[in-house]
PDB file of C-alpha atoms and ligand atoms in Angstrom:
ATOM      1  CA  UNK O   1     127.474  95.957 104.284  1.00  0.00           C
ATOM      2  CA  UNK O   2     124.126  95.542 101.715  1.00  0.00           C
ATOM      3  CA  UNK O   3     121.502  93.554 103.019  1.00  0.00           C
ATOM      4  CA  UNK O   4     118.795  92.377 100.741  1.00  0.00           C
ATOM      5  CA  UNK O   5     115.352  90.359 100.512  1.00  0.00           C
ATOM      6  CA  UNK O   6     115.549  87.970  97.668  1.00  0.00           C
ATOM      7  CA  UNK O   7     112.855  85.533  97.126  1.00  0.00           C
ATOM      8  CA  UNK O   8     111.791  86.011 101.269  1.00  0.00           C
ATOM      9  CA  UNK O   9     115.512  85.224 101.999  1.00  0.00           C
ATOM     10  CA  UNK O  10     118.166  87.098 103.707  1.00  0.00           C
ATOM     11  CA  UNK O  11     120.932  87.895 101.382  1.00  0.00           C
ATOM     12  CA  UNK O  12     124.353  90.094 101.414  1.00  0.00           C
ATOM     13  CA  UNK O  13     125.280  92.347  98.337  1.00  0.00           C
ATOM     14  CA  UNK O  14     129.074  92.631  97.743  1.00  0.00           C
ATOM     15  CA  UNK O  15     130.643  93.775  94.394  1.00  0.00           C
ATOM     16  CA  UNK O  16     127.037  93.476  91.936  1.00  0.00           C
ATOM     17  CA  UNK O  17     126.423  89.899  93.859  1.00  0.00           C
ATOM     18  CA  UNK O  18     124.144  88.190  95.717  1.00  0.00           C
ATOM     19  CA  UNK O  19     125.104  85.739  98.261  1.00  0.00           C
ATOM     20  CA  UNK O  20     122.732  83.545  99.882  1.00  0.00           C
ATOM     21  CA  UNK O  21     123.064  84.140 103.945  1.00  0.00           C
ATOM     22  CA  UNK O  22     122.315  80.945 105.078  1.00  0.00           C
ATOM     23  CA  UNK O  23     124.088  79.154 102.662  1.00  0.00           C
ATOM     24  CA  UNK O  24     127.124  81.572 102.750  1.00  0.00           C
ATOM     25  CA  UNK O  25     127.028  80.952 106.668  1.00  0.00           C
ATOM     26  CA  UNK O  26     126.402  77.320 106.349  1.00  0.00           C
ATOM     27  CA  UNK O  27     123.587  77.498 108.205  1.00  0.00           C
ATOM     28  CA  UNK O  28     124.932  80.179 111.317  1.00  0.00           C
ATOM     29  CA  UNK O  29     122.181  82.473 110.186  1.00  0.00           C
ATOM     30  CA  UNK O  30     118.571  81.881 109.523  1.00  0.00           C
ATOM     31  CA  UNK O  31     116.919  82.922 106.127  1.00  0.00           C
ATOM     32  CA  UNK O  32     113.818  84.785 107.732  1.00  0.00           C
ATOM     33  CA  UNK O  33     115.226  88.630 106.591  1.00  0.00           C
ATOM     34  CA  UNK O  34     113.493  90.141 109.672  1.00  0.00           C
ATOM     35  CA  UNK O  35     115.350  87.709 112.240  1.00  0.00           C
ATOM     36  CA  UNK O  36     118.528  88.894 111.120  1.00  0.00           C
ATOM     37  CA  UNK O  37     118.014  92.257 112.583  1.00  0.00           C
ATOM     38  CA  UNK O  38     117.980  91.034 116.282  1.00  0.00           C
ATOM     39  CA  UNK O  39     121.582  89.621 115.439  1.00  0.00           C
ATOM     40  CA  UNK O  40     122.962  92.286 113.294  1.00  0.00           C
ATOM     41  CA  UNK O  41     125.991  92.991 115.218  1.00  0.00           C
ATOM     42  CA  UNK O  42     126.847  89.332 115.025  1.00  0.00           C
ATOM     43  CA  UNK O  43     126.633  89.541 111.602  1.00  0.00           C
ATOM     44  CA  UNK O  44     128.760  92.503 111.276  1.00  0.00           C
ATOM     45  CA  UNK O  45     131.365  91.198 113.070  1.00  0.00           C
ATOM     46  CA  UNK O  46     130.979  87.739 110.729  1.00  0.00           C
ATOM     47  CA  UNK O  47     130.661  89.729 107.504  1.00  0.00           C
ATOM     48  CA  UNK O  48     134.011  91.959 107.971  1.00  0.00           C
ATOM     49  CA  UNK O  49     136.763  90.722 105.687  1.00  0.00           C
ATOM     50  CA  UNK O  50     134.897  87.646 105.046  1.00  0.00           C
ATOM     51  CA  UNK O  51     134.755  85.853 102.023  1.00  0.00           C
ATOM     52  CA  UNK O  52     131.658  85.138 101.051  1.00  0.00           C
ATOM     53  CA  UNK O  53     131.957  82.408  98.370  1.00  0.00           C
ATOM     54  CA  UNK O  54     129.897  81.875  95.140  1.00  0.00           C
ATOM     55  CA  UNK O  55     127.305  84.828  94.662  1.00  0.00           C
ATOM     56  CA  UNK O  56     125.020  85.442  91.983  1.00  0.00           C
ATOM     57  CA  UNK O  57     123.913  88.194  89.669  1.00  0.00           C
ATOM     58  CA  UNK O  58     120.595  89.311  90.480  1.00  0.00           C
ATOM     59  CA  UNK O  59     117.924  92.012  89.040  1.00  0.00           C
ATOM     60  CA  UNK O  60     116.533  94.547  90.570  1.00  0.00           C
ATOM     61  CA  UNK O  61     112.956  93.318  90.525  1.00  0.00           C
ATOM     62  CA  UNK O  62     113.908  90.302  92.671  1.00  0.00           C
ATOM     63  CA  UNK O  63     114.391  92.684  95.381  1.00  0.00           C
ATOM     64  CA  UNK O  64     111.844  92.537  98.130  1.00  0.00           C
ATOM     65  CA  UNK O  65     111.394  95.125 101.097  1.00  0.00           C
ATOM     66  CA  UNK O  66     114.792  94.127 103.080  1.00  0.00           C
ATOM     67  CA  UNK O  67     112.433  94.485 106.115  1.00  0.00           C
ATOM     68  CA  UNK O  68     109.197  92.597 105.986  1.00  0.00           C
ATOM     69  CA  UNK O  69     107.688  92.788 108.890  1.00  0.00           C
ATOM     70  CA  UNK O  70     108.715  94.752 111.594  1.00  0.00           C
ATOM     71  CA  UNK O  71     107.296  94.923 115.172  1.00  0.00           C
ATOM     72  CA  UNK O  72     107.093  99.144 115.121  1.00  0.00           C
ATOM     73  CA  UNK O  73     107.003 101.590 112.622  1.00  0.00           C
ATOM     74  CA  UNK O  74     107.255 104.828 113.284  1.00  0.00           C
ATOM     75  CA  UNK O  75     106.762 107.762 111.147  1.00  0.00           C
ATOM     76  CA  UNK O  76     107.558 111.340 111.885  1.00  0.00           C
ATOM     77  CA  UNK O  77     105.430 114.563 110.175  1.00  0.00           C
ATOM     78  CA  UNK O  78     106.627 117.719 109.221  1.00  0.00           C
ATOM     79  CA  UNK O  79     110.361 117.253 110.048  1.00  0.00           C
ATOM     80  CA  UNK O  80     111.691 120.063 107.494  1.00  0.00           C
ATOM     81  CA  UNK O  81     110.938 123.126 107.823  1.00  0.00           C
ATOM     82  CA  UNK O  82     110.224 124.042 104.626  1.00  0.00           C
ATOM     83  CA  UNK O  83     107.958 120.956 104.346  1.00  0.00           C
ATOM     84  CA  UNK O  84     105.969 122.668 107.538  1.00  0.00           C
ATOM     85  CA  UNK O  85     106.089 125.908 105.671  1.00  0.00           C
ATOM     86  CA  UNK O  86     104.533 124.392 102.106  1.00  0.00           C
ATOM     87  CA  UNK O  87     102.030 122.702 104.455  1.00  0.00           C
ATOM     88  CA  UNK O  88     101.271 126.244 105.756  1.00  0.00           C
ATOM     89  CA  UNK O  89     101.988 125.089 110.042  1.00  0.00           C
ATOM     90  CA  UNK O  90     103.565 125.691 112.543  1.00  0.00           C
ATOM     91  CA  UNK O  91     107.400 123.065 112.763  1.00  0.00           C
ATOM     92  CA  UNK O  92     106.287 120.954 116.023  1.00  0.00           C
ATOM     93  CA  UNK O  93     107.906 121.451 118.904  1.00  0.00           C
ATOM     94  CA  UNK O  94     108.062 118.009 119.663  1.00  0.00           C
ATOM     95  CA  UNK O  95     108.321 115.065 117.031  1.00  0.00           C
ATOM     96  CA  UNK O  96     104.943 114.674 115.532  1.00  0.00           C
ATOM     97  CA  UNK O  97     104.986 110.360 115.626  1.00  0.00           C
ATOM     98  CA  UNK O  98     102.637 108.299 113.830  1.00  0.00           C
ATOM     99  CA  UNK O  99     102.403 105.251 112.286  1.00  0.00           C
ATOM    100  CA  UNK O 100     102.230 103.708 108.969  1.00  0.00           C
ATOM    101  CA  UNK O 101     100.721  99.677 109.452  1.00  0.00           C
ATOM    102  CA  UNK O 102     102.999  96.923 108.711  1.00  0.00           C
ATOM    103  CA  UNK O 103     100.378  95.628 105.667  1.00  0.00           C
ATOM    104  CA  UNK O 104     101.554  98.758 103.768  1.00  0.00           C
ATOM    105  CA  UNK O 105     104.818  97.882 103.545  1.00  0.00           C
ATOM    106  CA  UNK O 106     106.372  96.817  99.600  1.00  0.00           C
ATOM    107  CA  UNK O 107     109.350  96.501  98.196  1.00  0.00           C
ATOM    108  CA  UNK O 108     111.829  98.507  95.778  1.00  0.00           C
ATOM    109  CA  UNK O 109     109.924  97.831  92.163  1.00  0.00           C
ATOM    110  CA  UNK O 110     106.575  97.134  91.010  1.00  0.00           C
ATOM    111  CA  UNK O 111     103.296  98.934  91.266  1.00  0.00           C
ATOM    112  CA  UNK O 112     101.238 100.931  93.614  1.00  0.00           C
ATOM    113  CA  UNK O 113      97.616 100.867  93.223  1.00  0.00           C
ATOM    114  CA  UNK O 114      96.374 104.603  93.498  1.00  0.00           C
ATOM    115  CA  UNK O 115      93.035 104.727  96.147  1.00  0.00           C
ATOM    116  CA  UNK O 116      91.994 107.892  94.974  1.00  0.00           C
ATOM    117  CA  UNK O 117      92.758 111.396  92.784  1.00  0.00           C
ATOM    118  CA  UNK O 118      94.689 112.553  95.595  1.00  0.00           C
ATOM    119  CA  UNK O 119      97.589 110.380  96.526  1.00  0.00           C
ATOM    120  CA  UNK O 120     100.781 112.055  96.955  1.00  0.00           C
ATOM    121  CA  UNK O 121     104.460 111.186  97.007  1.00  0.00           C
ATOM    122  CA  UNK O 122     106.817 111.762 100.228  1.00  0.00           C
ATOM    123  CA  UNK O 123     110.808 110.397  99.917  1.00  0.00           C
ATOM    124  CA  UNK O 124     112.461 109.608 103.610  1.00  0.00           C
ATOM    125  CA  UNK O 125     115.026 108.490 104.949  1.00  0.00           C
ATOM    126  CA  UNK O 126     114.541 104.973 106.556  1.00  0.00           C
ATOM    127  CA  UNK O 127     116.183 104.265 109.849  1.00  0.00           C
ATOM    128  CA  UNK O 128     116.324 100.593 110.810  1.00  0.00           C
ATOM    129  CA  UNK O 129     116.726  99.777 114.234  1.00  0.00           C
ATOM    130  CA  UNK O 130     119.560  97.235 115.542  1.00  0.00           C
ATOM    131  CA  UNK O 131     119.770  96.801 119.017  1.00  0.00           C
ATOM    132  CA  UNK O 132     116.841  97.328 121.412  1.00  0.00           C
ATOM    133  CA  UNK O 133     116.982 101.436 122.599  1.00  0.00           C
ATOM    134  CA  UNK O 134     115.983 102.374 125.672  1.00  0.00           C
ATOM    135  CA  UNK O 135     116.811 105.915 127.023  1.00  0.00           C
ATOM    136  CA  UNK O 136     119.332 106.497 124.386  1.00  0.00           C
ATOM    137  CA  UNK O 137     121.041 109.299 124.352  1.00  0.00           C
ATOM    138  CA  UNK O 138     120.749 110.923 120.986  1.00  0.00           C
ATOM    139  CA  UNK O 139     124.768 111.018 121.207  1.00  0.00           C
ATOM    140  CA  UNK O 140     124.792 107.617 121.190  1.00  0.00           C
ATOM    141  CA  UNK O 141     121.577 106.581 119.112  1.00  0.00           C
ATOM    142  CA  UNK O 142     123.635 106.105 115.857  1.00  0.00           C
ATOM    143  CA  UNK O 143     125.055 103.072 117.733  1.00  0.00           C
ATOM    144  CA  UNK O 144     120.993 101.238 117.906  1.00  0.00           C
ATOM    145  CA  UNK O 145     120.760 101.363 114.016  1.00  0.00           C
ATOM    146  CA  UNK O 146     121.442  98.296 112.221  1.00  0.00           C
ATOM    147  CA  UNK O 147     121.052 100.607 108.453  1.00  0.00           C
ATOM    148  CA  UNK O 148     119.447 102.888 106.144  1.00  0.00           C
ATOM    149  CA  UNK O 149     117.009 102.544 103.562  1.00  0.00           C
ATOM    150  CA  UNK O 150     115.025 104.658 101.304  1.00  0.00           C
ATOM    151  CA  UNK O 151     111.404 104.950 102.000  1.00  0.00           C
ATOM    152  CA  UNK O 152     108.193 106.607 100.322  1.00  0.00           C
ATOM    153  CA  UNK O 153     105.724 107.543 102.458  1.00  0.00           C
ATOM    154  CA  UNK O 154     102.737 107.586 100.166  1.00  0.00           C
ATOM    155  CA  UNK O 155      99.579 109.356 101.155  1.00  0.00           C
ATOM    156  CA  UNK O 156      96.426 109.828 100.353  1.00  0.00           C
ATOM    157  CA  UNK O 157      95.199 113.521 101.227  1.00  0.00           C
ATOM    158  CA  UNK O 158      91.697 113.161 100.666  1.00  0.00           C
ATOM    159  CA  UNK O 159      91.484 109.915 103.639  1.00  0.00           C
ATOM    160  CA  UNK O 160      94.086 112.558 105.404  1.00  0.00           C
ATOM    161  CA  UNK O 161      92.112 115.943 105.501  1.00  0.00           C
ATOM    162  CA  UNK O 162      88.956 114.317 105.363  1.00  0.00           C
ATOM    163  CA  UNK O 163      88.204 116.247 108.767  1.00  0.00           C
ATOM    164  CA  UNK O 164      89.265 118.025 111.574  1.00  0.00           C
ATOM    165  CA  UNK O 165      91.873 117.158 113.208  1.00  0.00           C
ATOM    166  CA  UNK O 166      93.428 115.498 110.379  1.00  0.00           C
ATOM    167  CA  UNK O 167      94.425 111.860 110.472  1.00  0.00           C
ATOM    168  CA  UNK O 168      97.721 110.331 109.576  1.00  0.00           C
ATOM    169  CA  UNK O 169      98.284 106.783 110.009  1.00  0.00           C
ATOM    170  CA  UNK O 170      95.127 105.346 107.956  1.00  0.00           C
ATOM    171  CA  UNK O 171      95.740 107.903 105.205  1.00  0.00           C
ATOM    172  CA  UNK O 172      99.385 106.885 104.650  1.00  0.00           C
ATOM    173  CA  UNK O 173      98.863 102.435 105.160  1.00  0.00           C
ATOM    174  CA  UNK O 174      96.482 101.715 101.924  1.00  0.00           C
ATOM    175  CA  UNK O 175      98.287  98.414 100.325  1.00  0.00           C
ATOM    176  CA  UNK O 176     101.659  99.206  98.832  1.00  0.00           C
ATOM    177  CA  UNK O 177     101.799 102.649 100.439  1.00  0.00           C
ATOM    178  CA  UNK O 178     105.274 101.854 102.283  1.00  0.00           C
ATOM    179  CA  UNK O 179     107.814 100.526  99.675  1.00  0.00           C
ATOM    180  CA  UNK O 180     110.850 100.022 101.753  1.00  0.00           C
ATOM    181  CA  UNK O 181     114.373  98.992  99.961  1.00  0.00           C
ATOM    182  CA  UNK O 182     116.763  98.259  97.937  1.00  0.00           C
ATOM    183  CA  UNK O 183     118.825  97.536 100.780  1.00  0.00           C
ATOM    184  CA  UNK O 184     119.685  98.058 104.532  1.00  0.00           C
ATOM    185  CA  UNK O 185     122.719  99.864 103.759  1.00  0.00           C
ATOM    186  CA  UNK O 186     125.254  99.634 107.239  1.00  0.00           C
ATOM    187  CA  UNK O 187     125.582 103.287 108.393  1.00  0.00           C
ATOM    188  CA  UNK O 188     129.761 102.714 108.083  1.00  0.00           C
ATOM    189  CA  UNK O 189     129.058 102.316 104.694  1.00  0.00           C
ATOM    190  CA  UNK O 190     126.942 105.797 103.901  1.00  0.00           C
ATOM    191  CA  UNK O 191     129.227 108.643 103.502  1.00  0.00           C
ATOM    192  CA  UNK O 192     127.704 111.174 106.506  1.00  0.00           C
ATOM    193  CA  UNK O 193     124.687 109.634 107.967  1.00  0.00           C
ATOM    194  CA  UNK O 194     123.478 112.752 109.066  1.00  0.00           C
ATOM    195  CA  UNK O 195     123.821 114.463 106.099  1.00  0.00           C
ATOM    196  CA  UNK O 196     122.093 112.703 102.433  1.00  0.00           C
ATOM    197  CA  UNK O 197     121.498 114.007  99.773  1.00  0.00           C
ATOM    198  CA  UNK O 198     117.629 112.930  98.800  1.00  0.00           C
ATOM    199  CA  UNK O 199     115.449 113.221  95.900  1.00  0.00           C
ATOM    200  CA  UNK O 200     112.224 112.385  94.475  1.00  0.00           C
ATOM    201  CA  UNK O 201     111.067 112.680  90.883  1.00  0.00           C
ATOM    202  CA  UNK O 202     108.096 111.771  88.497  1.00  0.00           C
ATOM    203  CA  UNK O 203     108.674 110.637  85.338  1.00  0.00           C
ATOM    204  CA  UNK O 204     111.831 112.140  85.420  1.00  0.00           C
ATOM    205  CA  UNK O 205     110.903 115.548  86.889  1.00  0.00           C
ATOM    206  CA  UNK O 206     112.422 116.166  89.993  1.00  0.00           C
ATOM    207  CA  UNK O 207     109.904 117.356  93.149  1.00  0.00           C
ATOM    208  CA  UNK O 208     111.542 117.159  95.968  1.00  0.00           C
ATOM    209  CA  UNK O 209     115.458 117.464  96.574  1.00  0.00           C
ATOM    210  CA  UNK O 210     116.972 118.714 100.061  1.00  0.00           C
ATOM    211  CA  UNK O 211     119.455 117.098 102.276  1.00  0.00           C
ATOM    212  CA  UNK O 212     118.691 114.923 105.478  1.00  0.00           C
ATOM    213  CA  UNK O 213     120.826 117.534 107.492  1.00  0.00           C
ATOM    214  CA  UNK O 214     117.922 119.646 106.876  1.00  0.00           C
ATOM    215  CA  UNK O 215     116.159 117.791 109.486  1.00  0.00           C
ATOM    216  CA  UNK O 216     114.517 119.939 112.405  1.00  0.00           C
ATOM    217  CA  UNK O 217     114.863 116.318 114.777  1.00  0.00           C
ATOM    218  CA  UNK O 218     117.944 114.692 113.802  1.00  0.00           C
ATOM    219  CA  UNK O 219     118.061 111.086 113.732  1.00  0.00           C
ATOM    220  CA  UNK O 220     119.864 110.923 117.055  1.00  0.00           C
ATOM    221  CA  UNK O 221     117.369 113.327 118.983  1.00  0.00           C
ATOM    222  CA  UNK O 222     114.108 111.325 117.139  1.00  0.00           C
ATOM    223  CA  UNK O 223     115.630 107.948 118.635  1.00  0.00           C
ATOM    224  CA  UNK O 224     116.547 109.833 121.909  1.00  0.00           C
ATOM    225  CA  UNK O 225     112.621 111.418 122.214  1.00  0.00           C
ATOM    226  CA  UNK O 226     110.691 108.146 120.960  1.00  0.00           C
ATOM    227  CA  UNK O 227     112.937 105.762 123.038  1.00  0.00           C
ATOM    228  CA  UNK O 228     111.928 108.033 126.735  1.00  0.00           C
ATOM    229  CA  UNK O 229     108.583 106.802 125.962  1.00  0.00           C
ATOM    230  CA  UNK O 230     109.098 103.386 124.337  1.00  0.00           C
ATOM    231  CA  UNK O 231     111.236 100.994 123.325  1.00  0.00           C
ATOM    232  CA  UNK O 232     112.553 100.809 119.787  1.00  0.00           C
ATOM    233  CA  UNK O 233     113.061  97.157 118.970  1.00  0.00           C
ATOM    234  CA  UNK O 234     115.959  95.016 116.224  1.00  0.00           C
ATOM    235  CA  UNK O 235     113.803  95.621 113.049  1.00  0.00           C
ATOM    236  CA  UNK O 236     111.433  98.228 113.674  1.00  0.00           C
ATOM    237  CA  UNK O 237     111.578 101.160 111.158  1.00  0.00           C
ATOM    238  CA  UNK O 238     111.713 104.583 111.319  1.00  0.00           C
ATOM    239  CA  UNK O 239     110.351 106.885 108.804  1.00  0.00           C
ATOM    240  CA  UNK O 240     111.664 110.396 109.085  1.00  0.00           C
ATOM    241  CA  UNK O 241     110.037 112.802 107.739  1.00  0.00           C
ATOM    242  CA  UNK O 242     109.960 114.396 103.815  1.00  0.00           C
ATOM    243  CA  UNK O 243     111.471 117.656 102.690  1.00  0.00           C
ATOM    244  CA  UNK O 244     109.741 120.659 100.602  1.00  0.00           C
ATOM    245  CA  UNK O 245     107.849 119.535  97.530  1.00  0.00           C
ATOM    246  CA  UNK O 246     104.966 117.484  97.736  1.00  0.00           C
ATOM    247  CA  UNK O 247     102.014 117.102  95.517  1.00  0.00           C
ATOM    248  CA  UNK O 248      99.899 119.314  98.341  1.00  0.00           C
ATOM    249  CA  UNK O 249     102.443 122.139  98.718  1.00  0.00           C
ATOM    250  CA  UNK O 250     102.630 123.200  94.948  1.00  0.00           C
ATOM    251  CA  UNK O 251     100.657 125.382  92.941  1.00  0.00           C
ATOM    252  CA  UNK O 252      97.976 124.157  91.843  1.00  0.00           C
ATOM    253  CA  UNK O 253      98.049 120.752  93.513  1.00  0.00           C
ATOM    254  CA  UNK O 254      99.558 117.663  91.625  1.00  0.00           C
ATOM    255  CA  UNK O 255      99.087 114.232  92.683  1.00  0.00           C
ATOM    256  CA  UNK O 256      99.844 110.633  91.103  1.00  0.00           C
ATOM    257  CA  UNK O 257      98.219 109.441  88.515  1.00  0.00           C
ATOM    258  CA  UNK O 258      97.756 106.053  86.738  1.00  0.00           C
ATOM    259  CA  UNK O 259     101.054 105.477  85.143  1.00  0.00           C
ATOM    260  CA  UNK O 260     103.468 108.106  86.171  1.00  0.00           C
ATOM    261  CA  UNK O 261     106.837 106.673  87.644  1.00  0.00           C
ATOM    262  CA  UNK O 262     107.764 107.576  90.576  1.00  0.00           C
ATOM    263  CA  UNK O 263     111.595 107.475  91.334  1.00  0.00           C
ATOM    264  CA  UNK O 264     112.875 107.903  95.120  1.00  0.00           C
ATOM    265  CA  UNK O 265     116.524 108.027  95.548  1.00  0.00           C
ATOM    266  CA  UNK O 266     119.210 108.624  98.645  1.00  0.00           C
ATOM    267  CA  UNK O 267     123.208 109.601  98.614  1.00  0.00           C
ATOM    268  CA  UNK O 268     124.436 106.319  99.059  1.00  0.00           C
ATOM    269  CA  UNK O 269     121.737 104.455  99.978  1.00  0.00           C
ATOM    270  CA  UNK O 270     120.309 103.155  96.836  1.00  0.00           C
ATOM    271  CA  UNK O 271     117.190 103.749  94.933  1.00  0.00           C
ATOM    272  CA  UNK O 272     113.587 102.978  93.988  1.00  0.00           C
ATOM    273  CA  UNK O 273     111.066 102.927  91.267  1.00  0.00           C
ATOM    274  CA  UNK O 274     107.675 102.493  91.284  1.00  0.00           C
ATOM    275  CA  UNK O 275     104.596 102.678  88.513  1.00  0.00           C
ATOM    276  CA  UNK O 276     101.173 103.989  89.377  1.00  0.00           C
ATOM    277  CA  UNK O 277      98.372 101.708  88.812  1.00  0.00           C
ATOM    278  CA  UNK O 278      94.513 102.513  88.815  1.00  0.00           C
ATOM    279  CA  UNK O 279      92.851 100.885  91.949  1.00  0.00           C
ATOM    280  CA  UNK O 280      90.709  99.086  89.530  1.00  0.00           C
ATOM    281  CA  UNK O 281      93.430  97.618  87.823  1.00  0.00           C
ATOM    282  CA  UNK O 282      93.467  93.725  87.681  1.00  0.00           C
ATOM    283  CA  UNK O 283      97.204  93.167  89.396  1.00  0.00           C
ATOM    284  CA  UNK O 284      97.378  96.183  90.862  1.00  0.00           C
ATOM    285  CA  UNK O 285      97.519  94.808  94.453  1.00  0.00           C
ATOM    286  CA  UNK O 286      98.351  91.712  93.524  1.00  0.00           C
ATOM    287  CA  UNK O 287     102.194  92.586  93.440  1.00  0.00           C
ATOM    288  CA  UNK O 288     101.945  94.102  97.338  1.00  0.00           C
ATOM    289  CA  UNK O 289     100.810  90.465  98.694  1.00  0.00           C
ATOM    290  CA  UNK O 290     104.421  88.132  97.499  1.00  0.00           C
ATOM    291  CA  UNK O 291     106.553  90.441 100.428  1.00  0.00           C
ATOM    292  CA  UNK O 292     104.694  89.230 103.531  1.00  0.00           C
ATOM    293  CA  UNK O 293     103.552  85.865 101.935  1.00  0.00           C
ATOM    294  CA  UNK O 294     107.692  85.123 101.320  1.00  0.00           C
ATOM    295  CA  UNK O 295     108.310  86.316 104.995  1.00  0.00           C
ATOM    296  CA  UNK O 296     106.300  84.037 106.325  1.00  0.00           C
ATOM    297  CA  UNK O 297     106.859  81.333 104.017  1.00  0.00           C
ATOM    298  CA  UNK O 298     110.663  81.914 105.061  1.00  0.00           C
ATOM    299  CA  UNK O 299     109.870  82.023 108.925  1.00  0.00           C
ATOM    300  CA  UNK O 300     107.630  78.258 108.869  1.00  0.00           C
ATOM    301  CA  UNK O 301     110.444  76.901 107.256  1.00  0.00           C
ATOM    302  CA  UNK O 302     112.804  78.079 109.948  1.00  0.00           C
ATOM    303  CA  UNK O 303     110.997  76.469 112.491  1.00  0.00           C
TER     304      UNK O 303
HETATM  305 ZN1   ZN R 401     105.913 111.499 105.737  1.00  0.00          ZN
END
């Protein structure tokens, strides 16, 4: 199963269509996309073998973040080792957790507005949560995610070294810093979960490529460790980490500049594609604002 933000409304993406949830439902399911997650396996269960009537084809740049506004979002630093090694530490012993704010989320297309010379690129993988975790076993975590998605985790190193001890969450939540999408791909519908293929390139030259097995905290043991301590809730999102290749690791440095195209893609997950803007450009955050404007546009008229 594809699920998709279209206009602020919860759609399903079968065969190059879209379909309406709401209206495919007649009405079972609301057409707030974040709501959906607290009733995911309900939706599952309706989807399978279903016939979903008329759909629609749809482009690419009608596709907003598939998850607008989650509660949580976690983030997790220096997850591969030779990500820890390029960034010249030690790997954690423990998952390094921080956050990147909900206001910095986007969606699959569009621009990103640059905040300074120093803003690098960082694919993940996206975990989306599906069931409220608690204690989870990391054998059984896979069961608490609703899907996958492919994430950037954009950063700006000059906010992030800025001082000693470094900070993370500010330097990675400027506007537009968190595209999010296409889709929440169902993990039965990913060939290994555990083990994508991932790969980010700019204009066309790839920087980062690895494999999400080369994780040192798999997704199970990350949902294990964070849900001891907390609970993970239907809809929050979990960054996990980038491979080797960054902007910061290489020699010399490289970081985005105004105009370069930034492509993110995962094994079976989908892909996005982005164009850098200059922070003084005149729509350059302009195009962030539409994604939580539709989600709550979508939620009043629920209610
Ligand atoms: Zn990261």
């Amino acid at each position: 199963m594809k699920f998709a933000n279209i206009g602020g409304r919860a759609h399903l993406i079968a065969a190059g269509l879209c379909f309406d949830l709401e209206q495919a439902s007649a009405g079972r399911f609301s057409p707030d996309p974040q709501a959906i997650y607290a009733r995911w396996d309900e939706l599952t269960d309706w989807t399978a073998g279903r016939d979903l009537g008329d759909g629609r084809p749809f482009r690419t740049e009608e596709l907003l973040t598939p998850v607008p506004m989650p509660r949580q979002v976690f983030a997790i630093g220096l997850n591969y080792r030779a990500h820890a090694d390029e960034a010249e530490v030690e790997p954690p012993k423990e998952p390094m957790v921080f956050t990147k704010y909900a206001s910095s989320l986007t969606g699959p297309t569009g621009s990103v507005a640059l905040t300074s010379t120093s803003v690098d690129w960082e694919i993940e993988l996206v975990v989306v949560i599906g069931r409220t975790a608690r204690s989870v076993p990391a054998g059984r975590a896979w069961e608490y995610v609703a899907g996958l998605t492919v994430g950037q985790d954009l950063s700006d190193r000059e906010r992030q070294f800025t001082d000693s001890p470094p900070q993370f969450s500010l330097a990675k939540s400027a506007p537009g810093f968190s595209p999010v999408g296409p889709y929440v791909v169902g993990t039965g519908d990913v060939p290994d979960p555990d083990d994508l293929a991932l790969e980010c390139s700019v204009n066309g030259e790839v920087m980062q490529r690895d494999r999400t097995s080369s994780m040192l905290f798999g997704v199970g043991e990350l949902i294990a460790r964070l849900s001891r301590v907390l609970p993970l809730l239907p809809g929050d999102l979990l960054f996990t980490g980038t491979p080797a290749g960054v902007g910061l690791g290489r020699t010399p440095r490289r970081f985005l500049r105004p105009g370069d195209r930034l492509v993110s893609r995962i094994e079976g997950v989908g892909e996005m594609a982005h164009t850098m803007t200059d922070i003084d450009a005149a729509d350059s955050v302009s195009q962030e604002a539409p994604v939580m404007a539709d989600a709550v546009h979508a939620r009043g008229g629920r209610s």
